[in-house]
mmCIF file of C-alpha atoms in Angstrom:
data_model
loop_
_atom_site.group_PDB
_atom_site.id
_atom_site.type_symbol
_atom_site.label_atom_id
_atom_site.label_comp_id
_atom_site.label_asym_id
_atom_site.label_seq_id
_atom_site.Cartn_x
_atom_site.Cartn_y
_atom_site.Cartn_z
ATOM 1 C CA MET A 187 -2.531 -0.194 29.969
ATOM 2 C CA ARG A 188 -1.824 -0.007 33.809
ATOM 3 C CA GLN A 189 -2.476 3.926 33.771
ATOM 4 C CA ILE A 190 -5.806 3.488 31.871
ATOM 5 C CA LEU A 191 -6.957 0.848 34.558
ATOM 6 C CA LEU A 192 -6.251 3.264 37.207
ATOM 7 C CA ALA A 193 -8.167 5.548 35.286
ATOM 8 C CA ALA A 194 -11.083 3.127 35.355
ATOM 9 C CA ILE A 195 -10.931 2.595 39.050
ATOM 10 C CA ALA A 196 -11.079 6.266 39.638
ATOM 11 C CA PHE A 197 -14.148 6.670 37.571
ATOM 12 C CA ARG A 198 -15.942 4.123 39.498
ATOM 13 C CA ALA A 199 -15.425 6.285 42.362
ATOM 14 C CA GLY A 200 -16.734 9.508 41.049
ATOM 15 C CA ILE A 201 -12.956 10.931 40.287
ATOM 16 C CA SER A 202 -12.460 12.629 37.039
ATOM 17 C CA LEU A 203 -9.222 13.359 35.049
ATOM 18 C CA PRO A 204 -8.510 15.836 32.300
ATOM 19 C CA ARG A 205 -9.105 14.476 28.582
ATOM 20 C CA GLU A 206 -7.102 15.275 25.491
ATOM 21 C CA ARG A 207 -8.481 14.743 22.110
ATOM 22 C CA ARG A 208 -6.084 14.604 19.323
ATOM 23 C CA LEU A 209 -7.479 14.095 15.766
ATOM 24 C CA SER A 210 -6.461 12.856 12.239
ATOM 25 C CA PRO A 211 -8.861 10.414 9.723
ATOM 26 C CA SER A 212 -23.771 -14.736 22.525
ATOM 27 C CA SER A 213 -26.588 -16.242 22.342
ATOM 28 C CA GLN A 214 -26.061 -15.757 18.676
ATOM 29 C CA ARG A 215 -22.585 -16.381 17.686
ATOM 30 C CA SER A 216 -22.437 -16.751 13.992
ATOM 31 C CA ARG A 217 -21.722 -14.532 11.314
ATOM 32 C CA GLY A 218 -23.889 -12.223 10.041
ATOM 33 C CA GLY A 219 -26.606 -10.210 12.126
ATOM 34 C CA GLY A 220 -30.468 -10.165 11.221
ATOM 35 C CA ASN A 221 -32.790 -10.438 8.559
ATOM 36 C CA ARG A 222 -33.941 -6.846 8.026
ATOM 37 C CA ALA A 223 -32.456 -6.932 4.243
ATOM 38 C CA GLU A 224 -33.671 -10.220 3.253
ATOM 39 C CA ALA A 225 -37.100 -8.954 3.678
ATOM 40 C CA GLN A 226 -36.280 -6.599 1.302
ATOM 41 C CA GLY A 227 -34.960 -8.680 -1.510
ATOM 42 C CA LEU A 228 -31.099 -8.045 -1.081
ATOM 43 C CA GLY A 229 -30.423 -11.463 -0.057
ATOM 44 C CA PHE A 230 -27.970 -10.214 2.585
ATOM 45 C CA ASP A 231 -27.722 -7.507 5.327
ATOM 46 C CA PRO A 232 -25.688 -4.504 4.965
ATOM 47 C CA PHE A 233 -25.494 -3.865 8.352
ATOM 48 C CA SER A 234 -24.472 -7.439 9.653
ATOM 49 C CA TYR A 235 -21.761 -5.857 11.820
ATOM 50 C CA GLY A 236 -23.771 -3.476 13.817
ATOM 51 C CA VAL A 237 -23.308 0.008 14.983
ATOM 52 C CA ALA A 238 -21.244 1.457 17.450
ATOM 53 C CA SER A 239 -20.013 4.715 19.273
ATOM 54 C CA GLY A 240 -17.226 5.988 21.137
ATOM 55 C CA ASP A 241 -15.091 8.824 22.436
ATOM 56 C CA PRO A 242 -17.713 10.702 24.111
ATOM 57 C CA LEU A 243 -17.261 14.380 25.188
ATOM 58 C CA PRO A 244 -19.700 16.828 26.526
ATOM 59 C CA ASN A 245 -20.915 17.938 22.887
ATOM 60 C CA ARG A 246 -19.842 15.073 20.419
ATOM 61 C CA VAL A 247 -19.518 11.606 20.071
ATOM 62 C CA ILE A 248 -18.255 9.250 17.294
ATOM 63 C CA ILE A 249 -20.712 6.878 15.431
ATOM 64 C CA TRP A 250 -19.432 3.999 13.570
ATOM 65 C CA THR A 251 -20.937 1.098 11.350
ATOM 66 C CA ARG A 252 -19.489 -0.944 8.504
ATOM 67 C CA ILE A 253 -21.788 -1.522 5.096
ATOM 68 C CA ASN A 254 -21.678 -4.857 3.147
ATOM 69 C CA PRO A 255 -21.981 -3.287 -0.285
ATOM 70 C CA SER A 256 -22.811 -6.964 -1.757
ATOM 71 C CA ALA A 257 -22.564 -10.409 -0.682
ATOM 72 C CA ALA A 258 -19.001 -10.764 -2.393
ATOM 73 C CA ALA A 259 -17.690 -7.682 -0.736
ATOM 74 C CA THR A 260 -16.508 -9.032 2.484
ATOM 75 C CA PRO A 261 -14.376 -7.360 4.907
ATOM 76 C CA GLY A 262 -10.736 -7.460 3.759
ATOM 77 C CA SER A 263 -11.635 -8.441 0.460
ATOM 78 C CA GLY A 264 -10.931 -4.937 -1.361
ATOM 79 C CA LEU A 265 -14.135 -5.476 -3.359
ATOM 80 C CA GLY A 266 -17.257 -3.267 -3.794
ATOM 81 C CA ALA A 267 -18.098 -0.264 -5.198
ATOM 82 C CA PRO A 268 -18.613 2.884 -3.214
ATOM 83 C CA VAL A 269 -21.869 3.365 -1.186
ATOM 84 C CA ARG A 270 -23.663 6.117 -0.303
ATOM 85 C CA GLY A 271 -26.046 6.658 2.886
ATOM 86 C CA ILE A 272 -27.365 8.677 5.635
ATOM 87 C CA TRP A 273 -26.879 8.834 9.455
ATOM 88 C CA GLU A 274 -29.322 10.307 11.963
ATOM 89 C CA VAL A 275 -29.045 11.082 15.660
ATOM 90 C CA SER A 276 -32.435 11.527 17.676
ATOM 91 C CA ALA A 277 -33.530 12.690 20.816
ATOM 92 C CA ASN A 278 -35.799 9.572 21.045
ATOM 93 C CA SER A 279 -35.626 5.869 19.607
ATOM 94 C CA ASN A 280 -38.398 6.342 17.169
ATOM 95 C CA PHE A 281 -36.466 9.073 15.413
ATOM 96 C CA THR A 282 -39.508 11.850 15.832
ATOM 97 C CA GLN A 283 -37.018 14.331 17.486
ATOM 98 C CA ARG A 284 -34.091 14.166 15.118
ATOM 99 C CA VAL A 285 -31.195 16.556 16.246
ATOM 100 C CA ALA A 286 -28.596 15.821 13.186
ATOM 101 C CA PHE A 287 -28.751 14.254 9.768
ATOM 102 C CA ARG A 288 -25.963 13.939 7.253
ATOM 103 C CA ARG A 289 -25.030 12.193 4.111
ATOM 104 C CA PHE A 290 -21.768 9.851 3.879
ATOM 105 C CA VAL A 291 -20.056 8.040 1.240
ATOM 106 C CA THR A 292 -17.888 5.007 2.020
ATOM 107 C CA SER A 293 -15.424 2.531 -0.059
ATOM 108 C CA ALA A 294 -13.148 -0.063 -0.125
ATOM 109 C CA ALA A 295 -10.264 2.106 0.841
ATOM 110 C CA THR A 296 -11.728 2.240 4.499
ATOM 111 C CA ASP A 297 -13.161 -1.207 4.018
ATOM 112 C CA HIS A 298 -16.418 0.331 3.584
ATOM 113 C CA THR A 299 -16.610 1.379 7.424
ATOM 114 C CA VAL A 300 -18.204 4.624 8.323
ATOM 115 C CA LYS A 301 -16.967 6.987 11.194
ATOM 116 C CA ILE A 302 -18.536 10.252 12.098
ATOM 117 C CA ASP A 303 -17.823 12.630 14.346
ATOM 118 C CA VAL A 304 -21.099 13.907 15.750
ATOM 119 C CA ALA A 305 -20.977 17.592 17.059
ATOM 120 C CA GLY A 306 -23.424 20.076 18.468
ATOM 121 C CA LEU A 307 -24.991 17.639 21.373
ATOM 122 C CA GLN A 308 -25.999 18.564 24.665
ATOM 123 C CA SER A 309 -23.803 17.354 27.334
ATOM 124 C CA GLY A 310 -24.642 14.583 29.714
ATOM 125 C CA THR A 311 -27.477 13.575 27.432
ATOM 126 C CA GLU A 312 -28.690 10.208 25.687
ATOM 127 C CA TYR A 313 -29.609 9.871 22.162
ATOM 128 C CA TYR A 314 -30.038 7.344 19.734
ATOM 129 C CA TYR A 315 -28.478 7.053 16.217
ATOM 130 C CA ARG A 316 -28.964 5.016 13.097
ATOM 131 C CA PHE A 317 -27.471 4.505 9.327
ATOM 132 C CA ASN A 318 -29.515 3.865 6.459
ATOM 133 C CA ALA A 319 -27.747 2.436 3.175
ATOM 134 C CA LEU A 320 -28.866 0.428 -0.049
ATOM 135 C CA GLY A 321 -32.642 1.068 1.100
ATOM 136 C CA VAL A 322 -32.067 -0.595 4.739
ATOM 137 C CA ASN A 323 -32.009 0.651 7.881
ATOM 138 C CA SER A 324 -28.987 -0.033 10.493
ATOM 139 C CA PRO A 325 -30.001 -1.505 13.859
ATOM 140 C CA VAL A 326 -30.463 1.490 16.232
ATOM 141 C CA GLY A 327 -27.740 2.256 18.593
ATOM 142 C CA ARG A 328 -27.969 4.169 21.997
ATOM 143 C CA MET A 329 -25.115 6.625 23.121
ATOM 144 C CA ARG A 330 -24.320 9.350 25.837
ATOM 145 C CA THR A 331 -22.362 12.669 26.017
ATOM 146 C CA ALA A 332 -19.927 13.288 28.790
ATOM 147 C CA PRO A 333 -21.181 15.594 31.523
ATOM 148 C CA SER A 334 -20.234 19.155 30.815
ATOM 149 C CA ASN A 335 -16.793 20.281 32.076
ATOM 150 C CA GLY A 336 -17.384 21.993 35.657
ATOM 151 C CA SER A 337 -20.269 20.269 36.284
ATOM 152 C CA THR A 338 -20.693 17.940 39.308
ATOM 153 C CA PRO A 339 -22.362 14.765 38.370
ATOM 154 C CA SER A 340 -23.362 12.485 41.199
ATOM 155 C CA SER A 341 -21.696 9.341 39.747
ATOM 156 C CA VAL A 342 -20.486 8.153 36.317
ATOM 157 C CA ARG A 343 -20.371 4.603 35.889
ATOM 158 C CA PHE A 344 -18.084 2.722 33.836
ATOM 159 C CA GLY A 345 -17.967 -1.095 32.605
ATOM 160 C CA LEU A 346 -14.500 -2.085 32.386
ATOM 161 C CA VAL A 347 -13.385 -4.779 29.735
ATOM 162 C CA SER A 348 -10.265 -6.037 28.234
ATOM 163 C CA CYS A 349 -8.386 -9.298 26.871
ATOM 164 C CA SER A 350 -11.057 -10.617 24.733
ATOM 165 C CA ASN A 351 -9.930 -13.688 22.899
ATOM 166 C CA PHE A 352 -12.614 -14.939 20.221
ATOM 167 C CA GLU A 353 -11.370 -18.513 20.222
ATOM 168 C CA ALA A 354 -10.916 -19.057 23.861
ATOM 169 C CA GLY A 355 -14.532 -18.516 24.733
ATOM 170 C CA TYR A 356 -18.052 -16.960 24.320
ATOM 171 C CA PHE A 357 -18.494 -13.221 25.219
ATOM 172 C CA THR A 358 -20.922 -13.610 27.867
ATOM 173 C CA ALA A 359 -19.765 -10.602 30.058
ATOM 174 C CA TYR A 360 -20.348 -8.403 27.085
ATOM 175 C CA ARG A 361 -24.093 -9.787 26.999
ATOM 176 C CA HIS A 362 -24.443 -9.255 30.593
ATOM 177 C CA LEU A 363 -23.151 -5.333 30.607
ATOM 178 C CA ALA A 364 -25.397 -4.667 27.598
ATOM 179 C CA GLN A 365 -28.155 -6.092 29.803
ATOM 180 C CA ARG A 366 -27.436 -3.408 32.277
ATOM 181 C CA ASP A 367 -29.081 -0.062 32.487
ATOM 182 C CA ASP A 368 -27.140 1.488 35.085
ATOM 183 C CA LEU A 369 -24.074 2.505 33.120
ATOM 184 C CA ASP A 370 -22.555 5.444 31.306
ATOM 185 C CA PHE A 371 -19.801 4.121 29.262
ATOM 186 C CA ILE A 372 -17.448 1.050 28.463
ATOM 187 C CA LEU A 373 -13.905 1.461 28.912
ATOM 188 C CA HIS A 374 -11.810 -0.957 26.898
ATOM 189 C CA VAL A 375 -8.297 -1.129 27.917
ATOM 190 C CA GLY A 376 -6.774 -3.182 25.166
ATOM 191 C CA ASP A 377 -6.483 -6.782 23.755
ATOM 192 C CA TYR A 378 -10.056 -6.194 21.979
ATOM 193 C CA ILE A 379 -8.601 -8.743 19.258
ATOM 194 C CA TYR A 380 -5.817 -11.315 19.232
ATOM 195 C CA GLU A 381 -3.508 -12.187 16.262
ATOM 196 C CA TYR A 382 -2.918 -15.682 16.698
ATOM 197 C CA ALA A 383 -3.692 -18.580 14.421
ATOM 198 C CA ASN A 384 -6.351 -21.002 15.699
ATOM 199 C CA GLY A 385 -4.891 -22.938 18.498
ATOM 200 C CA GLU A 386 -1.427 -20.868 18.945
ATOM 201 C CA PHE A 387 -2.853 -19.215 22.157
ATOM 202 C CA GLY A 388 -1.778 -21.636 25.051
ATOM 203 C CA PRO A 389 -1.273 -20.379 28.598
ATOM 204 C CA ALA A 390 -1.771 -22.331 31.644
ATOM 205 C CA GLY A 391 -5.229 -23.773 31.950
ATOM 206 C CA PHE A 392 -6.425 -22.971 28.380
ATOM 207 C CA ALA A 393 -8.434 -25.809 27.194
ATOM 208 C CA GLY A 394 -8.321 -25.311 23.510
ATOM 209 C CA VAL A 395 -9.998 -23.720 20.550
ATOM 210 C CA THR A 396 -13.939 -22.922 21.417
ATOM 211 C CA ARG A 397 -14.462 -21.429 18.335
ATOM 212 C CA ALA A 398 -12.355 -20.571 15.265
ATOM 213 C CA HIS A 399 -10.760 -17.317 14.439
ATOM 214 C CA ASP A 400 -10.937 -15.657 10.986
ATOM 215 C CA PRO A 401 -8.596 -16.012 9.227
ATOM 216 C CA SER A 402 -7.510 -19.707 10.891
ATOM 217 C CA THR A 403 -4.015 -18.250 10.138
ATOM 218 C CA GLU A 404 -1.772 -15.792 12.155
ATOM 219 C CA ILE A 405 -2.687 -12.293 10.751
ATOM 220 C CA PHE A 406 -0.184 -10.052 9.149
ATOM 221 C CA SER A 407 -1.603 -8.186 6.334
ATOM 222 C CA LEU A 408 -3.893 -5.253 6.326
ATOM 223 C CA SER A 409 -6.534 -7.843 4.656
ATOM 224 C CA ASP A 410 -5.858 -10.288 7.632
ATOM 225 C CA TYR A 411 -6.492 -7.526 10.420
ATOM 226 C CA ARG A 412 -9.800 -6.387 8.582
ATOM 227 C CA ARG A 413 -10.899 -9.949 8.712
ATOM 228 C CA ARG A 414 -10.126 -10.381 12.115
ATOM 229 C CA HIS A 415 -11.970 -7.450 13.252
ATOM 230 C CA ALA A 416 -14.716 -8.529 11.479
ATOM 231 C CA CYS A 417 -14.787 -11.697 12.872
ATOM 232 C CA TYR A 418 -15.070 -10.384 16.626
ATOM 233 C CA LYS A 419 -17.923 -7.675 15.223
ATOM 234 C CA ALA A 420 -19.740 -10.926 13.917
ATOM 235 C CA ASP A 421 -20.424 -11.981 17.511
ATOM 236 C CA ALA A 422 -24.026 -11.145 18.797
ATOM 237 C CA ASP A 423 -22.939 -10.123 22.226
ATOM 238 C CA LEU A 424 -20.309 -7.850 21.330
ATOM 239 C CA ARG A 425 -22.363 -6.063 18.762
ATOM 240 C CA GLN A 426 -25.139 -5.874 21.492
ATOM 241 C CA LEU A 427 -22.724 -3.935 23.905
ATOM 242 C CA HIS A 428 -21.323 -1.858 21.255
ATOM 243 C CA ALA A 429 -25.136 -0.476 20.098
ATOM 244 C CA ARG A 430 -25.821 0.108 24.055
ATOM 245 C CA TYR A 431 -22.790 2.117 25.167
ATOM 246 C CA PRO A 432 -20.296 4.317 24.054
ATOM 247 C CA PHE A 433 -16.876 2.889 24.320
ATOM 248 C CA ILE A 434 -13.668 4.697 25.340
ATOM 249 C CA THR A 435 -10.640 2.377 24.118
ATOM 250 C CA THR A 436 -7.043 2.090 23.804
ATOM 251 C CA TRP A 437 -4.987 -1.106 22.696
ATOM 252 C CA ASP A 438 -2.770 -3.309 24.351
ATOM 253 C CA ASP A 439 -0.234 -5.402 22.280
ATOM 254 C CA HIS A 440 -2.211 -8.253 20.510
ATOM 255 C CA GLU A 441 -4.211 -5.396 18.382
ATOM 256 C CA THR A 442 -0.775 -6.026 16.393
ATOM 257 C CA ALA A 443 1.318 -8.696 18.054
ATOM 258 C CA ASN A 444 2.269 -10.236 21.298
ATOM 259 C CA ASN A 445 4.534 -8.308 23.501
ATOM 260 C CA ALA A 446 4.785 -5.582 20.680
ATOM 261 C CA TRP A 447 7.596 -2.867 21.104
ATOM 262 C CA ARG A 448 8.878 -0.256 18.576
ATOM 263 C CA ASP A 449 11.066 -2.562 16.585
ATOM 264 C CA GLY A 450 9.186 -6.072 16.730
ATOM 265 C CA ALA A 451 7.072 -8.316 18.656
ATOM 266 C CA GLU A 452 7.467 -11.785 20.693
ATOM 267 C CA ASN A 453 6.122 -13.872 18.056
ATOM 268 C CA HIS A 454 7.300 -11.652 14.911
ATOM 269 C CA THR A 455 10.255 -12.957 13.107
ATOM 270 C CA PRO A 456 11.256 -10.827 10.011
ATOM 271 C CA ALA A 457 12.926 -13.546 7.992
ATOM 272 C CA THR A 458 9.676 -15.493 8.152
ATOM 273 C CA LYS A 459 7.079 -12.922 8.774
ATOM 274 C CA GLY A 460 8.088 -10.009 6.956
ATOM 275 C CA ASP A 461 8.807 -6.112 7.794
ATOM 276 C CA TRP A 462 7.360 -5.500 11.130
ATOM 277 C CA ASN A 463 6.646 -1.678 10.211
ATOM 278 C CA LEU A 464 4.213 -2.807 7.717
ATOM 279 C CA ARG A 465 2.469 -5.229 9.799
ATOM 280 C CA GLU A 466 2.176 -2.772 12.679
ATOM 281 C CA ALA A 467 1.173 -0.057 10.445
ATOM 282 C CA ALA A 468 -1.784 -2.636 9.012
ATOM 283 C CA GLY A 469 -2.901 -3.625 12.428
ATOM 284 C CA ILE A 470 -3.326 0.206 13.460
ATOM 285 C CA GLN A 471 -5.069 0.855 10.272
ATOM 286 C CA ALA A 472 -7.633 -1.949 10.753
ATOM 287 C CA TYR A 473 -8.130 -0.716 14.430
ATOM 288 C CA TYR A 474 -8.900 2.680 13.165
ATOM 289 C CA GLU A 475 -11.286 1.477 10.671
ATOM 290 C CA TRP A 476 -13.258 -0.971 12.399
ATOM 291 C CA MET A 477 -13.153 0.709 16.079
ATOM 292 C CA PRO A 478 -15.592 3.963 17.010
ATOM 293 C CA PRO A 479 -12.592 6.317 18.397
ATOM 294 C CA GLN A 480 -11.326 8.764 16.126
ATOM 295 C CA SER A 481 -8.155 8.515 14.266
ATOM 296 C CA ILE A 482 -5.005 10.433 15.607
ATOM 297 C CA ARG A 483 -1.965 11.676 13.769
ATOM 298 C CA LYS A 484 0.436 9.877 15.600
ATOM 299 C CA PRO A 485 -1.193 6.469 16.635
ATOM 300 C CA LEU A 486 1.803 4.834 18.835
ATOM 301 C CA LEU A 487 1.684 8.016 21.076
ATOM 302 C CA MET A 488 -2.201 7.366 21.899
ATOM 303 C CA THR A 489 -3.167 8.492 25.078
ATOM 304 C CA ILE A 490 -6.602 8.672 27.112
ATOM 305 C CA THR A 491 -7.123 11.022 29.784
ATOM 306 C CA PRO A 492 -10.707 11.606 29.992
ATOM 307 C CA LYS A 493 -12.521 14.464 31.776
ATOM 308 C CA VAL A 494 -15.775 14.234 33.719
ATOM 309 C CA GLY A 495 -17.312 17.043 35.215
ATOM 310 C CA SER A 496 -15.550 19.473 37.238
ATOM 311 C CA ARG A 497 -12.792 17.109 38.690
#
């Protein structure tokens, strides 16, 4: 994580680094995200977890959403039939200048998340994107491709965020970043979620639980990790920031467990908490389902070395 932090500082100074891309597969602080669907008689919003983009390259960006196929098919439940829909990318916000359009299908196998690698885009260009499923349009997201390799942009501005504990307070910083119009990308350097049970996080000065995690217990299973990611994405300020800027992300430790290493973690006791490898795999799978970055073949070797322009 320290190397990533240094990279973020370099970006602010206009320095750029090479990138390797390795592929494989609030003011409103409540669960839910709008009433577009209620007006159409569904009784629930298929897109209550918003939209997101990430991994910007000069000619492509990942776009993401999670679809609620029914009111009962909540994250981590394993419920819900496959859902078919469309995604589209446009040069303008009213989608009269559409540049890409495809169909997709998602299912409970990926917790009804959708992740699309949109290619063939122009470098250093702003685009708008949205999804449609069950007859409902998602919120509109805005994204930007990276400057072309060899170019010399006058500046590339990043917002730097990390260590976002839902129960410890509100995500006002996310809202303030989303309200800015002078950034290009968001760099999240880890601890996007925390795995603790409600009230277990207790560093010096921590005042207690401001709002409760879901699940309320420490998370271990794939269902648990999916629900915890959904808990975070239910925050309106975080959804707003994801819709406004592409994210470049890496994890730290709390995406799985505290001070995690190859064979375990500080707060993982196999005798009472089960096989560490299974828990780690569950955390990694949920991360790649619920976050916009593309999956890679060996997640523990995750690296981010972005290249911006000619340097």
